[in-house]
Amino acid sequence: MIRKKRFATDERQNRISRILSSLDSAYPKAQCALRHGNPLELLIATILSAQCTDERVNVVTRDLFQKYRTAGDYANAPREKLETDIRSTGFYRNKAKSIQGACTLISGNFGGSVPTTMEELLELPGVARKTANVVLGVAFGKAEGIVVDTHVFRVSRRLDLAHSDTPEKVEADLMRIIPRDRWISFSHQVILHGRSTCKARKPLCLTCPLERDCYSTDKIS
Ligand code: SF4
C-alpha cells in the first residue's frame, strides 16, 4: 500500500536529493542489462524482454543477432521461422508480430534506421513508451521520459515518489519531480534496486540503502 506524507517543498526536494544520492552510491555503474551492439538490436531485445528475464533474452539474442542483421532481415523472414528463433522468450507469436511490424515500418519509412524521436518510435507496432524510452535513453542518450517497468513502478510507489496506478501515470509523476538529467540513470538504478533489494514479495529492508527515507507500509523491520 502507498503511504503519502506531507512535506514542505524544501524538505521534499531534500528527500529526493538524498534518494538520488543513495542510488548513486549503491548503484554507481547501473546500466541496461540487455546485450546489444546497435539501436536495432536494442529495440529487438527490448521487445523480447516483455514478461521475460534479461538473462534469457541475452541467451536468445546471441544467435538471433547473428542470423538477422538488418530491419529488412526481420521484416522479410518467414513468420514461423522468427517465432521459432524467439520461442523461449515467451509470448513469441505476439513478439514476432511486433518485431516484423516494427521492422517493416523501419525499412519502409525510416530508411532502415531506428527512428530517434519519441513520436516516431511510438508509430512502430508493439512499441509503447517503455520500449521507446529504453531505446532513446540507452541507444541515443536522449532523456524524453523515464522507463517504468515493473520494478520502477513498484519501488517508486513504495518510496512515495509516485502514487498513480498505471505505468504511464507513474512516469508522469516521476518526470515532475526527478531532474531531467537523472531520468536515464534513475531508471537503471531503480531497476537494479528492485531486483536486488526492494523485491516484490520480501523486500530486504534491513540492508536497503534507502531505508531511512522509506516509510512504505510494505517495509519490513
Ligand atoms: S526500505 Fe524496504 S520497502 Fe523501502 S525501498 Fe528499501 S527495500 Fe523497498
PDB file of N, CA, C and O in Angstrom, residues 46-110:
ATOM      1  N   THR A  46      14.562  -5.303 -26.425  1.00  0.00           N
ATOM      2  CA  THR A  46      13.577  -4.718 -25.511  1.00  0.00           C
ATOM      3  C   THR A  46      12.182  -5.287 -25.763  1.00  0.00           C
ATOM      4  O   THR A  46      11.441  -5.585 -24.826  1.00  0.00           O
ATOM      5  N   ILE A  47      11.835  -5.471 -27.025  1.00  0.00           N
ATOM      6  CA  ILE A  47      10.542  -6.115 -27.332  1.00  0.00           C
ATOM      7  C   ILE A  47      10.528  -7.536 -26.759  1.00  0.00           C
ATOM      8  O   ILE A  47       9.548  -7.971 -26.155  1.00  0.00           O
ATOM      9  N   LEU A  48      11.630  -8.248 -26.904  1.00  0.00           N
ATOM     10  CA  LEU A  48      11.691  -9.636 -26.394  1.00  0.00           C
ATOM     11  C   LEU A  48      11.658  -9.691 -24.872  1.00  0.00           C
ATOM     12  O   LEU A  48      11.305 -10.717 -24.287  1.00  0.00           O
ATOM     13  N   SER A  49      12.037  -8.608 -24.199  1.00  0.00           N
ATOM     14  CA  SER A  49      12.166  -8.652 -22.739  1.00  0.00           C
ATOM     15  C   SER A  49      10.831  -8.574 -22.000  1.00  0.00           C
ATOM     16  O   SER A  49      10.791  -8.759 -20.784  1.00  0.00           O
ATOM     17  N   ALA A  50       9.745  -8.315 -22.724  1.00  0.00           N
ATOM     18  CA  ALA A  50       8.435  -8.274 -22.055  1.00  0.00           C
ATOM     19  C   ALA A  50       8.134  -9.640 -21.441  1.00  0.00           C
ATOM     20  O   ALA A  50       8.221 -10.661 -22.136  1.00  0.00           O
ATOM     21  N   GLN A  51       7.810  -9.670 -20.172  1.00  0.00           N
ATOM     22  CA  GLN A  51       7.470 -10.919 -19.469  1.00  0.00           C
ATOM     23  C   GLN A  51       8.585 -11.954 -19.570  1.00  0.00           C
ATOM     24  O   GLN A  51       8.329 -13.152 -19.596  1.00  0.00           O
ATOM     25  N   CYS A  52       9.822 -11.509 -19.641  1.00  0.00           N
ATOM     26  CA  CYS A  52      10.959 -12.434 -19.775  1.00  0.00           C
ATOM     27  C   CYS A  52      12.168 -11.813 -19.076  1.00  0.00           C
ATOM     28  O   CYS A  52      12.289 -10.587 -19.014  1.00  0.00           O
ATOM     29  N   THR A  53      13.051 -12.655 -18.552  1.00  0.00           N
ATOM     30  CA  THR A  53      14.228 -12.097 -17.884  1.00  0.00           C
ATOM     31  C   THR A  53      15.248 -11.602 -18.919  1.00  0.00           C
ATOM     32  O   THR A  53      15.329 -12.129 -20.039  1.00  0.00           O
ATOM     33  N   ASP A  54      16.041 -10.618 -18.515  1.00  0.00           N
ATOM     34  CA  ASP A  54      17.095 -10.122 -19.407  1.00  0.00           C
ATOM     35  C   ASP A  54      18.096 -11.239 -19.714  1.00  0.00           C
ATOM     36  O   ASP A  54      18.636 -11.302 -20.824  1.00  0.00           O
ATOM     37  N   GLU A  55      18.338 -12.100 -18.749  1.00  0.00           N
ATOM     38  CA  GLU A  55      19.297 -13.206 -18.963  1.00  0.00           C
ATOM     39  C   GLU A  55      18.823 -14.112 -20.099  1.00  0.00           C
ATOM     40  O   GLU A  55      19.597 -14.490 -20.971  1.00  0.00           O
ATOM     41  N   ARG A  56      17.550 -14.463 -20.090  1.00  0.00           N
ATOM     42  CA  ARG A  56      17.001 -15.335 -21.138  1.00  0.00           C
ATOM     43  C   ARG A  56      17.080 -14.612 -22.491  1.00  0.00           C
ATOM     44  O   ARG A  56      17.458 -15.194 -23.505  1.00  0.00           O
ATOM     45  N   VAL A  57      16.714 -13.323 -22.502  1.00  0.00           N
ATOM     46  CA  VAL A  57      16.773 -12.560 -23.757  1.00  0.00           C
ATOM     47  C   VAL A  57      18.205 -12.562 -24.291  1.00  0.00           C
ATOM     48  O   VAL A  57      18.436 -12.773 -25.491  1.00  0.00           O
ATOM     49  N   ASN A  58      19.176 -12.376 -23.412  1.00  0.00           N
ATOM     50  CA  ASN A  58      20.573 -12.324 -23.867  1.00  0.00           C
ATOM     51  C   ASN A  58      21.033 -13.656 -24.446  1.00  0.00           C
ATOM     52  O   ASN A  58      21.860 -13.681 -25.360  1.00  0.00           O
ATOM     53  N   VAL A  59      20.506 -14.750 -23.921  1.00  0.00           N
ATOM     54  CA  VAL A  59      20.840 -16.067 -24.488  1.00  0.00           C
ATOM     55  C   VAL A  59      20.263 -16.169 -25.904  1.00  0.00           C
ATOM     56  O   VAL A  59      20.943 -16.578 -26.851  1.00  0.00           O
ATOM     57  N   VAL A  60      18.996 -15.770 -26.043  1.00  0.00           N
ATOM     58  CA  VAL A  60      18.323 -15.892 -27.344  1.00  0.00           C
ATOM     59  C   VAL A  60      18.960 -14.958 -28.383  1.00  0.00           C
ATOM     60  O   VAL A  60      19.163 -15.335 -29.540  1.00  0.00           O
ATOM     61  N   THR A  61      19.276 -13.736 -27.984  1.00  0.00           N
ATOM     62  CA  THR A  61      19.791 -12.782 -28.976  1.00  0.00           C
ATOM     63  C   THR A  61      21.225 -13.089 -29.411  1.00  0.00           C
ATOM     64  O   THR A  61      21.661 -12.604 -30.454  1.00  0.00           O
ATOM     65  N   ARG A  62      21.921 -13.910 -28.639  1.00  0.00           N
ATOM     66  CA  ARG A  62      23.294 -14.260 -29.066  1.00  0.00           C
ATOM     67  C   ARG A  62      23.267 -14.893 -30.455  1.00  0.00           C
ATOM     68  O   ARG A  62      24.065 -14.549 -31.324  1.00  0.00           O
ATOM     69  N   ASP A  63      22.319 -15.802 -30.698  1.00  0.00           N
ATOM     70  CA  ASP A  63      22.184 -16.421 -32.023  1.00  0.00           C
ATOM     71  C   ASP A  63      21.351 -15.545 -32.962  1.00  0.00           C
ATOM     72  O   ASP A  63      21.662 -15.431 -34.153  1.00  0.00           O
ATOM     73  N   LEU A  64      20.295 -14.949 -32.397  1.00  0.00           N
ATOM     74  CA  LEU A  64      19.372 -14.164 -33.240  1.00  0.00           C
ATOM     75  C   LEU A  64      20.108 -13.054 -33.985  1.00  0.00           C
ATOM     76  O   LEU A  64      19.906 -12.853 -35.194  1.00  0.00           O
ATOM     77  N   PHE A  65      20.970 -12.345 -33.280  1.00  0.00           N
ATOM     78  CA  PHE A  65      21.659 -11.206 -33.899  1.00  0.00           C
ATOM     79  C   PHE A  65      22.702 -11.650 -34.934  1.00  0.00           C
ATOM     80  O   PHE A  65      23.165 -10.831 -35.729  1.00  0.00           O
ATOM     81  N   GLN A  66      23.073 -12.916 -34.905  1.00  0.00           N
ATOM     82  CA  GLN A  66      23.948 -13.434 -35.968  1.00  0.00           C
ATOM     83  C   GLN A  66      23.139 -13.705 -37.237  1.00  0.00           C
ATOM     84  O   GLN A  66      23.620 -13.490 -38.349  1.00  0.00           O
ATOM     85  N   LYS A  67      21.897 -14.150 -37.045  1.00  0.00           N
ATOM     86  CA  LYS A  67      21.061 -14.515 -38.200  1.00  0.00           C
ATOM     87  C   LYS A  67      20.419 -13.304 -38.854  1.00  0.00           C
ATOM     88  O   LYS A  67      20.234 -13.263 -40.062  1.00  0.00           O
ATOM     89  N   TYR A  68      20.000 -12.333 -38.052  1.00  0.00           N
ATOM     90  CA  TYR A  68      19.256 -11.169 -38.559  1.00  0.00           C
ATOM     91  C   TYR A  68      20.096  -9.917 -38.311  1.00  0.00           C
ATOM     92  O   TYR A  68      20.341  -9.541 -37.172  1.00  0.00           O
ATOM     93  N   ARG A  69      20.537  -9.305 -39.386  1.00  0.00           N
ATOM     94  CA  ARG A  69      21.431  -8.149 -39.254  1.00  0.00           C
ATOM     95  C   ARG A  69      20.723  -6.814 -39.471  1.00  0.00           C
ATOM     96  O   ARG A  69      21.165  -5.792 -38.944  1.00  0.00           O
ATOM     97  N   THR A  70      19.674  -6.812 -40.289  1.00  0.00           N
ATOM     98  CA  THR A  70      19.017  -5.542 -40.648  1.00  0.00           C
ATOM     99  C   THR A  70      17.519  -5.631 -40.366  1.00  0.00           C
ATOM    100  O   THR A  70      16.966  -6.723 -40.185  1.00  0.00           O
ATOM    101  N   ALA A  71      16.872  -4.458 -40.386  1.00  0.00           N
ATOM    102  CA  ALA A  71      15.418  -4.441 -40.209  1.00  0.00           C
ATOM    103  C   ALA A  71      14.752  -5.265 -41.308  1.00  0.00           C
ATOM    104  O   ALA A  71      13.772  -5.973 -41.070  1.00  0.00           O
ATOM    105  N   GLY A  72      15.309  -5.199 -42.522  1.00  0.00           N
ATOM    106  CA  GLY A  72      14.761  -5.973 -43.636  1.00  0.00           C
ATOM    107  C   GLY A  72      14.847  -7.476 -43.385  1.00  0.00           C
ATOM    108  O   GLY A  72      13.954  -8.237 -43.784  1.00  0.00           O
ATOM    109  N   ASP A  73      15.925  -7.918 -42.726  1.00  0.00           N
ATOM    110  CA  ASP A  73      16.064  -9.349 -42.426  1.00  0.00           C
ATOM    111  C   ASP A  73      14.887  -9.826 -41.560  1.00  0.00           C
ATOM    112  O   ASP A  73      14.331 -10.900 -41.782  1.00  0.00           O
ATOM    113  N   TYR A  74      14.526  -9.028 -40.562  1.00  0.00           N
ATOM    114  CA  TYR A  74      13.388  -9.399 -39.703  1.00  0.00           C
ATOM    115  C   TYR A  74      12.075  -9.297 -40.479  1.00  0.00           C
ATOM    116  O   TYR A  74      11.215 -10.171 -40.397  1.00  0.00           O
ATOM    117  N   ALA A  75      11.928  -8.197 -41.227  1.00  0.00           N
ATOM    118  CA  ALA A  75      10.660  -7.956 -41.924  1.00  0.00           C
ATOM    119  C   ALA A  75      10.370  -9.040 -42.950  1.00  0.00           C
ATOM    120  O   ALA A  75       9.215  -9.437 -43.137  1.00  0.00           O
ATOM    121  N   ASN A  76      11.409  -9.530 -43.608  1.00  0.00           N
ATOM    122  CA  ASN A  76      11.205 -10.472 -44.714  1.00  0.00           C
ATOM    123  C   ASN A  76      11.307 -11.941 -44.302  1.00  0.00           C
ATOM    124  O   ASN A  76      11.104 -12.819 -45.136  1.00  0.00           O
ATOM    125  N   ALA A  77      11.623 -12.207 -43.063  1.00  0.00           N
ATOM    126  CA  ALA A  77      11.755 -13.606 -42.630  1.00  0.00           C
ATOM    127  C   ALA A  77      10.377 -14.269 -42.576  1.00  0.00           C
ATOM    128  O   ALA A  77       9.381 -13.602 -42.277  1.00  0.00           O
ATOM    129  N   PRO A  78      10.289 -15.552 -42.879  1.00  0.00           N
ATOM    130  CA  PRO A  78       9.012 -16.257 -42.673  1.00  0.00           C
ATOM    131  C   PRO A  78       8.621 -16.147 -41.195  1.00  0.00           C
ATOM    132  O   PRO A  78       9.464 -16.344 -40.320  1.00  0.00           O
ATOM    133  N   ARG A  79       7.350 -15.798 -40.928  1.00  0.00           N
ATOM    134  CA  ARG A  79       6.906 -15.569 -39.554  1.00  0.00           C
ATOM    135  C   ARG A  79       7.203 -16.779 -38.652  1.00  0.00           C
ATOM    136  O   ARG A  79       7.667 -16.623 -37.520  1.00  0.00           O
ATOM    137  N   GLU A  80       6.958 -17.994 -39.176  1.00  0.00           N
ATOM    138  CA  GLU A  80       7.142 -19.195 -38.352  1.00  0.00           C
ATOM    139  C   GLU A  80       8.608 -19.359 -37.959  1.00  0.00           C
ATOM    140  O   GLU A  80       8.919 -19.827 -36.873  1.00  0.00           O
ATOM    141  N   LYS A  81       9.497 -18.970 -38.865  1.00  0.00           N
ATOM    142  CA  LYS A  81      10.925 -19.112 -38.574  1.00  0.00           C
ATOM    143  C   LYS A  81      11.328 -18.158 -37.440  1.00  0.00           C
ATOM    144  O   LYS A  81      12.025 -18.551 -36.495  1.00  0.00           O
ATOM    145  N   LEU A  82      10.865 -16.915 -37.542  1.00  0.00           N
ATOM    146  CA  LEU A  82      11.184 -15.945 -36.490  1.00  0.00           C
ATOM    147  C   LEU A  82      10.575 -16.393 -35.160  1.00  0.00           C
ATOM    148  O   LEU A  82      11.215 -16.297 -34.097  1.00  0.00           O
ATOM    149  N   GLU A  83       9.343 -16.901 -35.204  1.00  0.00           N
ATOM    150  CA  GLU A  83       8.701 -17.385 -33.969  1.00  0.00           C
ATOM    151  C   GLU A  83       9.541 -18.479 -33.311  1.00  0.00           C
ATOM    152  O   GLU A  83       9.735 -18.486 -32.094  1.00  0.00           O
ATOM    153  N   THR A  84      10.054 -19.384 -34.131  1.00  0.00           N
ATOM    154  CA  THR A  84      10.884 -20.470 -33.589  1.00  0.00           C
ATOM    155  C   THR A  84      12.161 -19.901 -32.960  1.00  0.00           C
ATOM    156  O   THR A  84      12.585 -20.329 -31.885  1.00  0.00           O
ATOM    157  N   ASP A  85      12.738 -18.919 -33.604  1.00  0.00           N
ATOM    158  CA  ASP A  85      14.005 -18.349 -33.118  1.00  0.00           C
ATOM    159  C   ASP A  85      13.859 -17.605 -31.784  1.00  0.00           C
ATOM    160  O   ASP A  85      14.841 -17.447 -31.056  1.00  0.00           O
ATOM    161  N   ILE A  86      12.648 -17.114 -31.491  1.00  0.00           N
ATOM    162  CA  ILE A  86      12.472 -16.333 -30.248  1.00  0.00           C
ATOM    163  C   ILE A  86      11.563 -17.050 -29.258  1.00  0.00           C
ATOM    164  O   ILE A  86      11.200 -16.481 -28.221  1.00  0.00           O
ATOM    165  N   ARG A  87      11.205 -18.274 -29.566  1.00  0.00           N
ATOM    166  CA  ARG A  87      10.170 -19.003 -28.815  1.00  0.00           C
ATOM    167  C   ARG A  87      10.413 -19.002 -27.297  1.00  0.00           C
ATOM    168  O   ARG A  87       9.497 -18.797 -26.500  1.00  0.00           O
ATOM    169  N   SER A  88      11.646 -19.215 -26.874  1.00  0.00           N
ATOM    170  CA  SER A  88      11.896 -19.404 -25.440  1.00  0.00           C
ATOM    171  C   SER A  88      11.766 -18.112 -24.633  1.00  0.00           C
ATOM    172  O   SER A  88      11.869 -18.131 -23.404  1.00  0.00           O
ATOM    173  N   THR A  89      11.512 -16.964 -25.284  1.00  0.00           N
ATOM    174  CA  THR A  89      11.291 -15.731 -24.513  1.00  0.00           C
ATOM    175  C   THR A  89       9.827 -15.587 -24.103  1.00  0.00           C
ATOM    176  O   THR A  89       9.476 -14.644 -23.384  1.00  0.00           O
ATOM    177  N   GLY A  90       8.966 -16.521 -24.565  1.00  0.00           N
ATOM    178  CA  GLY A  90       7.555 -16.452 -24.208  1.00  0.00           C
ATOM    179  C   GLY A  90       6.787 -15.466 -25.088  1.00  0.00           C
ATOM    180  O   GLY A  90       7.386 -14.582 -25.711  1.00  0.00           O
ATOM    181  N   PHE A  91       5.469 -15.661 -25.155  1.00  0.00           N
ATOM    182  CA  PHE A  91       4.606 -14.773 -25.959  1.00  0.00           C
ATOM    183  C   PHE A  91       5.211 -14.542 -27.346  1.00  0.00           C
ATOM    184  O   PHE A  91       5.177 -13.437 -27.893  1.00  0.00           O
ATOM    185  N   TYR A  92       5.777 -15.618 -27.893  1.00  0.00           N
ATOM    186  CA  TYR A  92       6.598 -15.470 -29.101  1.00  0.00           C
ATOM    187  C   TYR A  92       5.792 -15.079 -30.331  1.00  0.00           C
ATOM    188  O   TYR A  92       6.316 -14.438 -31.238  1.00  0.00           O
ATOM    189  N   ARG A  93       4.500 -15.459 -30.371  1.00  0.00           N
ATOM    190  CA  ARG A  93       3.710 -15.088 -31.549  1.00  0.00           C
ATOM    191  C   ARG A  93       3.499 -13.568 -31.594  1.00  0.00           C
ATOM    192  O   ARG A  93       3.710 -12.923 -32.614  1.00  0.00           O
ATOM    193  N   ASN A  94       3.091 -13.007 -30.452  1.00  0.00           N
ATOM    194  CA  ASN A  94       2.894 -11.554 -30.399  1.00  0.00           C
ATOM    195  C   ASN A  94       4.203 -10.809 -30.620  1.00  0.00           C
ATOM    196  O   ASN A  94       4.248  -9.769 -31.293  1.00  0.00           O
ATOM    197  N   LYS A  95       5.280 -11.339 -30.038  1.00  0.00           N
ATOM    198  CA  LYS A  95       6.567 -10.651 -30.177  1.00  0.00           C
ATOM    199  C   LYS A  95       7.052 -10.690 -31.630  1.00  0.00           C
ATOM    200  O   LYS A  95       7.574  -9.690 -32.150  1.00  0.00           O
ATOM    201  N   ALA A  96       6.876 -11.827 -32.296  1.00  0.00           N
ATOM    202  CA  ALA A  96       7.290 -11.920 -33.705  1.00  0.00           C
ATOM    203  C   ALA A  96       6.478 -10.944 -34.556  1.00  0.00           C
ATOM    204  O   ALA A  96       7.008 -10.274 -35.453  1.00  0.00           O
ATOM    205  N   LYS A  97       5.173 -10.854 -34.240  1.00  0.00           N
ATOM    206  CA  LYS A  97       4.305  -9.927 -34.987  1.00  0.00           C
ATOM    207  C   LYS A  97       4.774  -8.478 -34.775  1.00  0.00           C
ATOM    208  O   LYS A  97       4.869  -7.695 -35.719  1.00  0.00           O
ATOM    209  N   SER A  98       5.081  -8.141 -33.524  1.00  0.00           N
ATOM    210  CA  SER A  98       5.555  -6.774 -33.235  1.00  0.00           C
ATOM    211  C   SER A  98       6.878  -6.488 -33.930  1.00  0.00           C
ATOM    212  O   SER A  98       7.073  -5.423 -34.526  1.00  0.00           O
ATOM    213  N   ILE A  99       7.807  -7.441 -33.836  1.00  0.00           N
ATOM    214  CA  ILE A  99       9.130  -7.235 -34.445  1.00  0.00           C
ATOM    215  C   ILE A  99       8.991  -7.038 -35.955  1.00  0.00           C
ATOM    216  O   ILE A  99       9.589  -6.121 -36.538  1.00  0.00           O
ATOM    217  N   GLN A 100       8.176  -7.886 -36.607  1.00  0.00           N
ATOM    218  CA  GLN A 100       8.053  -7.764 -38.058  1.00  0.00           C
ATOM    219  C   GLN A 100       7.310  -6.481 -38.440  1.00  0.00           C
ATOM    220  O   GLN A 100       7.668  -5.826 -39.416  1.00  0.00           O
ATOM    221  N   GLY A 101       6.302  -6.110 -37.639  1.00  0.00           N
ATOM    222  CA  GLY A 101       5.584  -4.861 -37.919  1.00  0.00           C
ATOM    223  C   GLY A 101       6.506  -3.660 -37.777  1.00  0.00           C
ATOM    224  O   GLY A 101       6.528  -2.762 -38.632  1.00  0.00           O
ATOM    225  N   ALA A 102       7.272  -3.653 -36.686  1.00  0.00           N
ATOM    226  CA  ALA A 102       8.186  -2.522 -36.451  1.00  0.00           C
ATOM    227  C   ALA A 102       9.251  -2.462 -37.540  1.00  0.00           C
ATOM    228  O   ALA A 102       9.564  -1.387 -38.076  1.00  0.00           O
ATOM    229  N   CYS A 103       9.811  -3.616 -37.871  1.00  0.00           N
ATOM    230  CA  CYS A 103      10.905  -3.628 -38.861  1.00  0.00           C
ATOM    231  C   CYS A 103      10.417  -3.321 -40.270  1.00  0.00           C
ATOM    232  O   CYS A 103      11.157  -2.744 -41.075  1.00  0.00           O
ATOM    233  N   THR A 104       9.183  -3.679 -40.574  1.00  0.00           N
ATOM    234  CA  THR A 104       8.618  -3.321 -41.880  1.00  0.00           C
ATOM    235  C   THR A 104       8.528  -1.797 -42.005  1.00  0.00           C
ATOM    236  O   THR A 104       8.887  -1.207 -43.037  1.00  0.00           O
ATOM    237  N   LEU A 105       8.074  -1.159 -40.917  1.00  0.00           N
ATOM    238  CA  LEU A 105       7.971   0.306 -40.938  1.00  0.00           C
ATOM    239  C   LEU A 105       9.351   0.967 -40.960  1.00  0.00           C
ATOM    240  O   LEU A 105       9.576   1.958 -41.648  1.00  0.00           O
ATOM    241  N   ILE A 106      10.285   0.400 -40.197  1.00  0.00           N
ATOM    242  CA  ILE A 106      11.650   0.955 -40.176  1.00  0.00           C
ATOM    243  C   ILE A 106      12.262   0.874 -41.568  1.00  0.00           C
ATOM    244  O   ILE A 106      12.895   1.821 -42.052  1.00  0.00           O
ATOM    245  N   SER A 107      12.038  -0.258 -42.243  1.00  0.00           N
ATOM    246  CA  SER A 107      12.581  -0.419 -43.602  1.00  0.00           C
ATOM    247  C   SER A 107      11.891   0.522 -44.581  1.00  0.00           C
ATOM    248  O   SER A 107      12.545   1.170 -45.409  1.00  0.00           O
ATOM    249  N   GLY A 108      10.560   0.589 -44.480  1.00  0.00           N
ATOM    250  CA  GLY A 108       9.791   1.338 -45.479  1.00  0.00           C
ATOM    251  C   GLY A 108       9.796   2.841 -45.256  1.00  0.00           C
ATOM    252  O   GLY A 108       9.876   3.619 -46.223  1.00  0.00           O
ATOM    253  N   ASN A 109       9.712   3.269 -43.991  1.00  0.00           N
ATOM    254  CA  ASN A 109       9.525   4.707 -43.723  1.00  0.00           C
ATOM    255  C   ASN A 109      10.743   5.414 -43.151  1.00  0.00           C
ATOM    256  O   ASN A 109      10.803   6.636 -43.143  1.00  0.00           O
ATOM    257  N   PHE A 110      11.669   4.650 -42.613  1.00  0.00           N
ATOM    258  CA  PHE A 110      12.792   5.292 -41.912  1.00  0.00           C
ATOM    259  C   PHE A 110      14.162   4.889 -42.473  1.00  0.00           C
ATOM    260  O   PHE A 110      15.176   4.963 -41.775  1.00  0.00           O
TER     261      PHE A 110
END
